[in-house]
Coordinates of C-alpha atoms and ligand atoms in Angstrom, one line a residue:
M1 CA 0.0 0.0 0.0
D2 CA 1.5 3.4 -0.8
E3 CA 1.3 6.5 1.4
K4 CA -1.7 8.0 -0.4
E5 CA -3.7 4.8 -0.1
L6 CA -2.7 4.5 3.6
L7 CA -4.0 8.1 4.3
E8 CA -7.3 7.2 2.6
R9 CA -7.7 4.0 4.6
V10 CA -7.0 5.8 7.8
A11 CA -9.8 8.3 7.0
E12 CA -12.2 5.6 5.9
D13 CA -11.5 3.6 9.2
E14 CA -12.1 6.8 11.2
V15 CA -8.9 6.3 13.0
Q16 CA -7.9 9.0 15.5
F17 CA -4.6 7.8 16.9
I18 CA -1.7 5.8 15.4
S19 CA 0.7 3.7 17.5
L20 CA 4.0 3.6 15.7
Q21 CA 5.5 0.3 16.8
F22 CA 8.9 -1.3 16.8
T23 CA 10.5 -4.1 18.9
D24 CA 13.5 -3.7 21.2
I25 CA 16.4 -6.2 21.4
M26 CA 14.7 -8.1 24.2
G27 CA 11.5 -8.6 22.2
T28 CA 9.3 -6.0 23.9
V29 CA 7.0 -4.0 21.7
K30 CA 7.7 -0.2 21.9
S31 CA 5.3 2.3 20.7
V32 CA 4.9 6.0 20.2
S33 CA 1.4 7.4 19.7
I34 CA 0.6 10.2 17.3
P35 CA -2.7 11.9 16.6
V36 CA -3.8 11.0 13.1
H37 CA -3.2 14.4 11.6
R38 CA 0.5 13.9 12.1
L39 CA 0.6 10.8 10.1
E40 CA 1.4 12.4 6.7
E41 CA 4.4 14.2 8.2
A42 CA 5.5 10.9 9.9
L43 CA 5.3 9.2 6.5
N44 CA 7.3 11.9 4.8
R45 CA 10.0 12.6 7.4
G46 CA 9.9 9.8 9.9
V47 CA 9.4 10.3 13.6
W48 CA 12.4 11.2 15.7
F49 CA 12.9 9.7 19.2
D50 CA 15.5 9.4 21.8
G51 CA 17.0 6.0 21.4
S52 CA 19.1 6.2 24.6
S53 CA 16.0 5.6 26.6
I54 CA 15.3 2.3 24.9
E55 CA 17.0 -0.7 26.6
G56 CA 20.3 -1.5 24.7
F57 CA 19.5 0.8 21.8
A58 CA 22.1 3.6 21.9
R59 CA 24.5 5.6 24.1
I60 CA 23.5 9.1 25.1
F61 CA 25.7 10.8 22.5
E62 CA 24.3 8.9 19.6
A63 CA 20.7 8.9 20.8
D64 CA 18.8 10.4 17.9
M65 CA 16.9 7.9 15.8
F66 CA 13.9 8.0 13.7
L67 CA 11.1 5.6 12.9
K68 CA 10.1 4.9 9.3
P69 CA 6.5 3.6 9.2
D70 CA 5.9 0.5 7.0
P71 CA 2.5 1.3 5.4
D72 CA 1.8 -2.4 4.6
S73 CA 1.7 -3.2 8.3
Y74 CA -1.2 -0.8 9.0
T75 CA -4.1 -2.3 10.9
V76 CA -6.8 -1.0 13.2
L77 CA -6.6 -2.3 16.7
P78 CA -10.0 -4.0 17.0
W79 CA -10.2 -3.6 20.8
S80 CA -9.9 0.2 20.6
Q81 CA -13.1 2.1 21.3
P82 CA -14.7 3.9 18.3
E83 CA -14.3 7.3 20.0
R84 CA -10.6 6.7 20.4
R85 CA -10.1 4.5 17.3
R86 CA -6.5 3.4 17.1
A87 CA -4.4 1.8 14.4
R88 CA -0.9 0.5 14.5
I89 CA 1.9 0.7 12.0
I90 CA 5.1 -1.2 12.4
C91 CA 8.2 0.9 11.8
D92 CA 11.9 0.4 10.9
V93 CA 14.4 2.2 13.0
Y94 CA 17.0 4.5 11.4
G95 CA 20.0 6.3 12.7
T96 CA 21.1 9.9 12.0
D97 CA 23.3 8.7 9.2
G98 CA 20.1 7.6 7.3
N99 CA 21.0 3.9 7.5
P100 CA 19.0 1.2 9.2
F101 CA 19.9 1.1 12.9
K102 CA 22.0 -2.0 13.7
G103 CA 20.2 -2.6 16.9
D104 CA 16.8 -2.8 15.3
P105 CA 15.8 -6.5 15.4
R106 CA 13.6 -6.1 12.3
S107 CA 16.7 -4.8 10.3
V108 CA 18.7 -7.8 11.6
L109 CA 16.2 -10.1 10.1
K110 CA 15.9 -8.1 6.9
R111 CA 19.7 -8.3 6.5
A112 CA 19.6 -12.1 6.9
V113 CA 16.7 -12.4 4.4
D114 CA 18.6 -10.2 1.9
R115 CA 21.7 -12.3 2.2
A116 CA 19.8 -15.5 1.4
A117 CA 17.9 -13.6 -1.4
E118 CA 21.3 -12.8 -3.0
M119 CA 21.6 -16.6 -3.5
G120 CA 18.1 -16.7 -5.0
M121 CA 16.6 -18.2 -1.8
H122 CA 13.6 -16.7 0.0
F123 CA 12.9 -17.8 3.5
N124 CA 9.3 -18.5 4.6
C125 CA 8.1 -19.7 7.9
G126 CA 5.0 -20.6 9.9
P127 CA 5.1 -20.4 13.7
E128 CA 2.8 -22.4 16.0
V129 CA 2.4 -20.2 19.1
E130 CA 1.4 -21.9 22.4
F131 CA 0.2 -20.1 25.5
F132 CA -1.6 -20.5 28.8
L133 CA -4.7 -18.8 30.0
F134 CA -5.0 -18.3 33.8
D135 CA -7.7 -16.9 35.9
N136 CA -7.0 -13.2 36.2
G137 CA -5.6 -12.3 39.6
S138 CA -5.0 -15.9 40.5
G139 CA -1.5 -14.9 41.5
I140 CA 2.1 -15.3 40.5
T141 CA 2.8 -18.0 43.1
E142 CA -0.2 -20.3 42.2
P143 CA -1.5 -19.5 38.8
V144 CA -4.8 -21.3 38.2
P145 CA -5.5 -22.7 34.7
H146 CA -8.9 -21.4 33.6
D147 CA -10.2 -24.8 32.5
V148 CA -9.8 -28.6 32.8
A149 CA -9.8 -29.5 29.1
G150 CA -6.9 -31.2 27.2
Y151 CA -5.5 -31.7 23.7
F152 CA -8.0 -31.0 20.9
D153 CA -10.8 -31.2 23.4
F154 CA -14.1 -29.8 22.2
S155 CA -16.2 -28.8 25.1
P156 CA -19.2 -26.6 24.2
R157 CA -19.2 -24.9 27.6
D158 CA -15.5 -24.2 27.6
R159 CA -14.8 -20.6 28.1
A160 CA -11.7 -21.0 26.1
Q161 CA -13.8 -21.8 23.0
V162 CA -15.3 -18.3 23.3
V163 CA -11.9 -16.6 24.1
R164 CA -10.2 -18.4 21.2
S165 CA -12.9 -17.5 18.8
D166 CA -12.6 -13.8 19.9
I167 CA -8.8 -14.0 19.5
V168 CA -9.1 -15.5 16.0
K169 CA -11.7 -12.9 15.0
A170 CA -9.5 -10.1 16.2
L171 CA -6.4 -11.5 14.4
M172 CA -8.4 -12.0 11.1
S173 CA -9.5 -8.4 11.3
M174 CA -5.8 -7.5 11.7
K175 CA -4.8 -9.4 8.5
V176 CA -3.2 -12.3 10.4
D177 CA -4.7 -15.3 8.6
V178 CA -5.2 -17.9 11.3
E179 CA -5.0 -21.5 10.0
A180 CA -6.1 -23.3 13.1
S181 CA -6.5 -22.9 16.8
H182 CA -7.0 -25.7 19.4
H183 CA -6.7 -26.6 23.0
E184 CA -3.1 -27.9 23.8
V185 CA -2.1 -30.8 26.0
A186 CA -2.0 -29.1 29.4
I187 CA -5.0 -27.7 31.1
G188 CA -5.5 -24.0 30.3
Q189 CA -3.1 -24.3 27.3
H190 CA -3.9 -23.3 23.8
E191 CA -2.3 -23.0 20.4
I192 CA -2.7 -20.7 17.4
D193 CA -1.2 -21.5 14.0
F194 CA -1.2 -18.8 11.4
E195 CA -0.4 -18.4 7.7
Y196 CA 2.9 -19.4 6.3
A197 CA 4.6 -16.2 5.1
N198 CA 7.9 -14.5 4.4
A199 CA 10.0 -14.3 7.6
V200 CA 9.6 -10.5 8.2
T201 CA 5.8 -10.8 7.9
S202 CA 5.8 -13.9 10.1
A203 CA 7.8 -12.1 12.8
D204 CA 5.5 -9.1 12.7
N205 CA 2.6 -11.5 13.0
V206 CA 4.1 -13.2 16.1
M207 CA 4.3 -9.8 17.8
T208 CA 0.7 -9.1 16.8
V209 CA -0.5 -12.4 18.0
K210 CA 1.2 -12.0 21.4
Y211 CA -0.4 -8.6 22.2
T212 CA -3.7 -9.5 20.7
V213 CA -4.0 -12.7 22.8
K214 CA -3.2 -10.7 25.9
A215 CA -5.7 -8.0 25.1
V216 CA -8.5 -10.4 24.2
A217 CA -7.8 -12.6 27.3
Q218 CA -7.9 -9.5 29.5
S219 CA -11.3 -8.6 28.2
H220 CA -12.5 -12.0 29.4
N221 CA -10.9 -11.4 32.8
L222 CA -8.2 -14.0 32.0
M223 CA -4.4 -13.6 31.9
A224 CA -2.6 -14.9 28.9
T225 CA 1.1 -15.9 29.3
F226 CA 3.8 -16.9 26.8
M227 CA 6.1 -18.0 29.6
P228 CA 7.6 -21.2 28.3
K229 CA 7.1 -23.4 31.4
P230 CA 4.6 -21.8 33.8
L231 CA 3.7 -25.0 35.6
F232 CA 6.0 -27.8 36.8
G233 CA 5.0 -31.3 35.7
V234 CA 2.9 -30.5 32.6
N235 CA 3.8 -29.5 29.1
G236 CA 5.3 -26.1 28.5
S237 CA 4.6 -23.6 25.7
G238 CA 6.7 -23.8 22.6
M239 CA 6.8 -21.9 19.3
H240 CA 7.7 -24.5 16.8
V241 CA 8.6 -23.0 13.4
H242 CA 7.9 -24.6 10.1
Q243 CA 10.5 -23.4 7.5
S244 CA 11.2 -23.6 3.8
L245 CA 13.1 -21.8 1.1
Q246 CA 11.6 -20.7 -2.2
D247 CA 13.3 -19.7 -5.5
G248 CA 12.4 -16.4 -7.2
S249 CA 9.4 -18.0 -9.0
G250 CA 7.9 -19.4 -5.9
N251 CA 9.1 -23.0 -6.3
N252 CA 9.8 -24.8 -3.0
L253 CA 13.5 -25.5 -2.9
F254 CA 13.1 -28.1 -0.1
Y255 CA 11.1 -30.5 -2.3
N256 CA 12.6 -33.4 -4.2
P257 CA 10.2 -36.2 -5.2
D258 CA 13.2 -38.7 -5.1
G259 CA 14.7 -37.6 -1.8
Q260 CA 14.4 -39.2 1.6
F261 CA 11.1 -37.8 3.1
R262 CA 10.9 -36.0 -0.3
L263 CA 13.6 -33.5 0.8
S264 CA 16.0 -31.9 -1.5
E265 CA 19.8 -31.6 -1.0
S266 CA 19.4 -27.9 0.1
A267 CA 16.8 -28.9 2.7
R268 CA 19.2 -31.6 4.1
Q269 CA 22.0 -29.1 4.2
F270 CA 19.7 -26.5 5.8
V271 CA 18.8 -29.1 8.5
A272 CA 22.5 -29.9 9.0
G273 CA 23.3 -26.2 9.5
Q274 CA 20.6 -25.8 12.1
L275 CA 21.7 -29.0 13.9
K276 CA 25.4 -27.8 13.9
H277 CA 24.5 -24.3 15.3
A278 CA 21.7 -25.5 17.7
P279 CA 23.6 -25.0 20.9
A280 CA 24.2 -21.3 20.2
L281 CA 20.9 -20.8 18.4
A282 CA 19.2 -21.9 21.6
A283 CA 20.3 -18.7 23.4
I284 CA 18.2 -16.7 20.9
V285 CA 15.2 -18.9 20.3
A286 CA 14.9 -20.0 24.0
P287 CA 16.2 -16.9 25.7
T288 CA 15.0 -17.0 29.3
V289 CA 16.0 -18.8 32.4
N290 CA 12.6 -20.5 32.3
S291 CA 13.0 -21.7 28.6
Y292 CA 15.3 -24.4 29.9
K293 CA 12.7 -25.8 32.3
R294 CA 10.7 -26.6 29.2
L295 CA 13.5 -28.3 27.2
V296 CA 13.5 -31.4 29.4
P297 CA 12.5 -35.0 28.5
G298 CA 8.9 -36.1 28.7
Y299 CA 6.9 -33.1 27.6
E300 CA 7.1 -33.1 23.8
A301 CA 9.8 -30.5 23.8
P302 CA 13.1 -31.3 22.2
V303 CA 16.2 -32.0 24.3
Y304 CA 18.5 -33.9 21.8
I305 CA 20.1 -32.5 18.7
C306 CA 18.8 -34.8 16.1
W307 CA 16.2 -34.9 13.3
A308 CA 13.4 -37.3 12.5
Q309 CA 10.2 -37.6 10.5
I310 CA 7.5 -38.0 13.1
N311 CA 9.4 -38.2 16.4
R312 CA 8.4 -35.3 18.6
S313 CA 11.4 -35.8 20.8
A314 CA 13.7 -34.6 18.0
L315 CA 14.9 -31.1 17.5
I316 CA 13.9 -31.0 13.9
R317 CA 10.9 -32.8 12.6
I318 CA 9.9 -33.4 8.9
P319 CA 6.1 -33.2 8.7
R320 CA 4.6 -35.9 6.6
Y321 CA 4.3 -35.1 2.9
S322 CA 0.7 -35.0 1.6
P323 CA 0.3 -35.9 -2.1
G324 CA -0.1 -32.9 -4.3
R325 CA 1.3 -30.5 -1.7
E326 CA 4.9 -30.4 -2.7
Q327 CA 4.8 -26.6 -2.0
S328 CA 4.3 -27.4 1.7
T329 CA 7.4 -29.5 2.1
R330 CA 9.1 -28.0 5.2
V331 CA 11.2 -28.6 8.2
E332 CA 10.0 -27.9 11.7
L333 CA 12.4 -26.6 14.3
R334 CA 10.9 -27.4 17.8
C335 CA 13.2 -25.7 20.3
P336 CA 12.0 -22.0 19.9
D337 CA 9.5 -20.8 22.5
P338 CA 7.3 -17.8 22.5
S339 CA 9.5 -15.8 24.9
C340 CA 11.9 -15.2 22.1
N341 CA 12.3 -12.1 19.9
P342 CA 10.9 -13.5 16.7
Y343 CA 12.9 -11.2 14.5
L344 CA 16.2 -12.3 16.0
A345 CA 15.0 -15.9 16.2
F346 CA 14.2 -16.1 12.5
A347 CA 17.4 -14.3 11.6
V348 CA 19.6 -16.8 13.4
M349 CA 17.6 -19.8 12.2
L350 CA 18.0 -18.7 8.6
E351 CA 21.7 -18.0 8.9
A352 CA 22.3 -21.3 10.7
G353 CA 20.5 -23.1 7.8
M354 CA 22.2 -21.1 5.1
D355 CA 25.6 -21.9 6.7
G356 CA 24.7 -25.6 6.1
I357 CA 23.9 -24.8 2.4
R358 CA 27.0 -22.6 1.8
N359 CA 29.3 -25.2 3.3
K360 CA 27.4 -28.2 1.9
L361 CA 27.1 -29.8 5.3
E362 CA 26.0 -33.4 5.6
V363 CA 23.1 -34.4 7.8
P364 CA 23.6 -37.3 10.2
D365 CA 21.0 -40.2 9.8
P366 CA 17.6 -39.3 11.0
V367 CA 16.5 -41.0 14.3
S368 CA 13.3 -43.0 14.4
D369 CA 13.1 -44.0 18.1
D370 CA 11.9 -42.0 21.0
V371 CA 15.2 -40.4 22.0
Y372 CA 13.9 -39.6 25.5
E373 CA 14.3 -43.4 26.1
Y374 CA 18.0 -43.5 25.1
S375 CA 20.5 -44.1 27.9
P376 CA 23.5 -41.8 28.2
S377 CA 25.7 -44.4 26.6
K378 CA 23.4 -45.0 23.7
L379 CA 23.4 -41.2 23.1
V380 CA 27.2 -41.2 22.9
E381 CA 27.1 -44.3 20.7
E382 CA 24.7 -42.6 18.3
G383 CA 26.7 -39.3 18.4
I384 CA 23.6 -37.4 19.6
E385 CA 24.4 -34.3 21.6
T386 CA 22.1 -32.4 24.0
L387 CA 20.8 -28.9 23.8
P388 CA 22.2 -26.5 26.5
G389 CA 20.7 -27.3 29.9
T390 CA 20.5 -23.7 31.1
L391 CA 20.5 -20.2 29.8
G392 CA 24.0 -19.9 31.2
D393 CA 25.2 -22.8 29.0
A394 CA 23.4 -21.4 26.0
L395 CA 25.1 -18.0 26.4
E396 CA 28.5 -19.7 26.5
E397 CA 27.7 -21.5 23.3
L398 CA 26.5 -18.2 21.7
G399 CA 29.8 -16.6 22.6
K400 CA 31.7 -19.3 20.6
D401 CA 29.6 -19.4 17.5
D402 CA 30.7 -16.9 14.8
V403 CA 27.9 -17.6 12.4
I404 CA 25.1 -16.9 15.0
R405 CA 27.0 -13.9 16.3
G406 CA 27.5 -12.7 12.8
A407 CA 23.8 -13.0 12.1
L408 CA 23.0 -10.8 15.1
G409 CA 25.8 -8.3 14.4
E410 CA 28.1 -7.1 17.1
H411 CA 25.8 -4.4 18.5
V412 CA 22.9 -6.8 19.1
Y413 CA 25.2 -9.6 20.3
E414 CA 26.8 -7.4 22.9
V415 CA 23.6 -6.0 24.3
F416 CA 21.8 -9.3 24.3
H417 CA 24.7 -11.2 25.8
R418 CA 25.2 -8.6 28.6
A419 CA 21.5 -8.4 29.5
K420 CA 21.0 -12.2 29.4
S421 CA 24.1 -12.9 31.4
T422 CA 22.8 -10.5 34.1
E423 CA 19.5 -12.3 34.0
W424 CA 21.2 -15.7 34.4
D425 CA 23.5 -14.5 37.3
E426 CA 20.5 -13.0 39.1
Y427 CA 18.7 -16.4 38.9
R428 CA 21.8 -18.4 39.7
V429 CA 22.3 -16.9 43.2
Q430 CA 18.6 -17.3 44.3
V431 CA 17.8 -19.8 47.0
S432 CA 14.6 -21.7 46.0
Q433 CA 11.8 -23.4 47.8
W434 CA 13.0 -26.7 46.3
E435 CA 16.4 -26.3 47.9
R436 CA 15.0 -25.5 51.3
Q437 CA 12.6 -28.5 51.1
R438 CA 15.5 -30.8 50.0
Y439 CA 18.3 -29.6 52.4
L440 CA 17.1 -27.5 55.3
E441 CA 16.3 -30.2 57.7
I442 CA 18.6 -33.0 56.6
L443 CA 21.8 -31.0 56.4
Ligands
LIG501 N1 4.0 -28.0 24.1 C1 5.0 -28.8 23.4 C2 6.4 -28.0 23.5 O1 6.7 -27.5 24.5 C3 4.7 -29.2 22.0 C4 3.4 -29.9 21.8 C5 3.2 -30.1 20.3 O2 3.8 -31.0 19.8 O3 2.5 -29.3 19.7 O4 7.1 -27.9 22.5
MG502 MG1 1.5 -27.6 19.8

């Protein structure tokens, strides 16, 4: 949509305020609000802001930055009241030199996408976002799931059915094409799958889904959380990502009718690259202390660095091919969780896969057993390594991996690594209830 069309749409929709949004390095949505009559100027000249106040963006002396609205991302926020009708536009962040700001996660992703495009490869992905709904105000210490249903349950009286329908309606009105939504395995847990799209649109969509789910849940007096493992002993919330590469004419480069699982050589190399870089990749796609409470055996989340066709314990799964749907040939990475910054996550996933293609890496044999059942010696025998067990371990791997660091760029790497190391250190020195229960009396 060009600027003229956008201004017409805004008038038609009777919008009064515009939220100009971008995402910081940690994955939080930031927004500056302008009254609608300032939009034309914002489109022509951008909107200046002080970047030094945004976590990890800039130092005081290089603080001036400006936002360049991306007209295609315009959408009305369906929960805004007609008398204060509000729309959002996602922006790219620029520095005073007129270049994209190196600390803008959206520009990090665009850089990775452009690098692949130079080789004639276009990255598409489709995330599956899982989340929990808890009773509002049920408390941080004992969150209460809002229902007692389970995987794919259909219960006509389920409140979640109503909430999920409202979420899907809101997302559809915001141009996020939802493919499916269903109850997940744990009580109070749900999943929303949306359209497969180019990586930048998909990352924009993840951000939209997250705040829309929260806003709609709130209107039902429920609290939505994307925390990866809110409850001990039940499944956590992942954000599996289906991925493929297309050529310039839209052909799926991952499809080969004669390949194993109908995968092409490029697809195998892409998988090999992601397996190779998985330990460092984890720091970005599973970036919280809590992420590593999810990546444990027994809850359908991956732990071992291997690939397979149907096995849900593997890190990369190849969804079954359905005849006539060669365009949908794809590989599913299962370690990401919804606490990640989707722009950075998709950027490192792409660069890890492309490293496999550039260096023609070979995939190991796929694994068909349930790897959760393997003994430590069997894992060694099969050469299967494990994902980092903690955020601290993942950060150490990140520091050693030039491909993943290169994908982030030095600015984002430094800021991310520093902030996350602090988070890890803060957690590491806590004394938990588990420790007191285990040791206090017997020691
Ligand atoms: N909730 C599981 C996870 O943490 C995934 C369940 C599924 O296979 O969809 O990854
Ligand atoms: Mg799921």
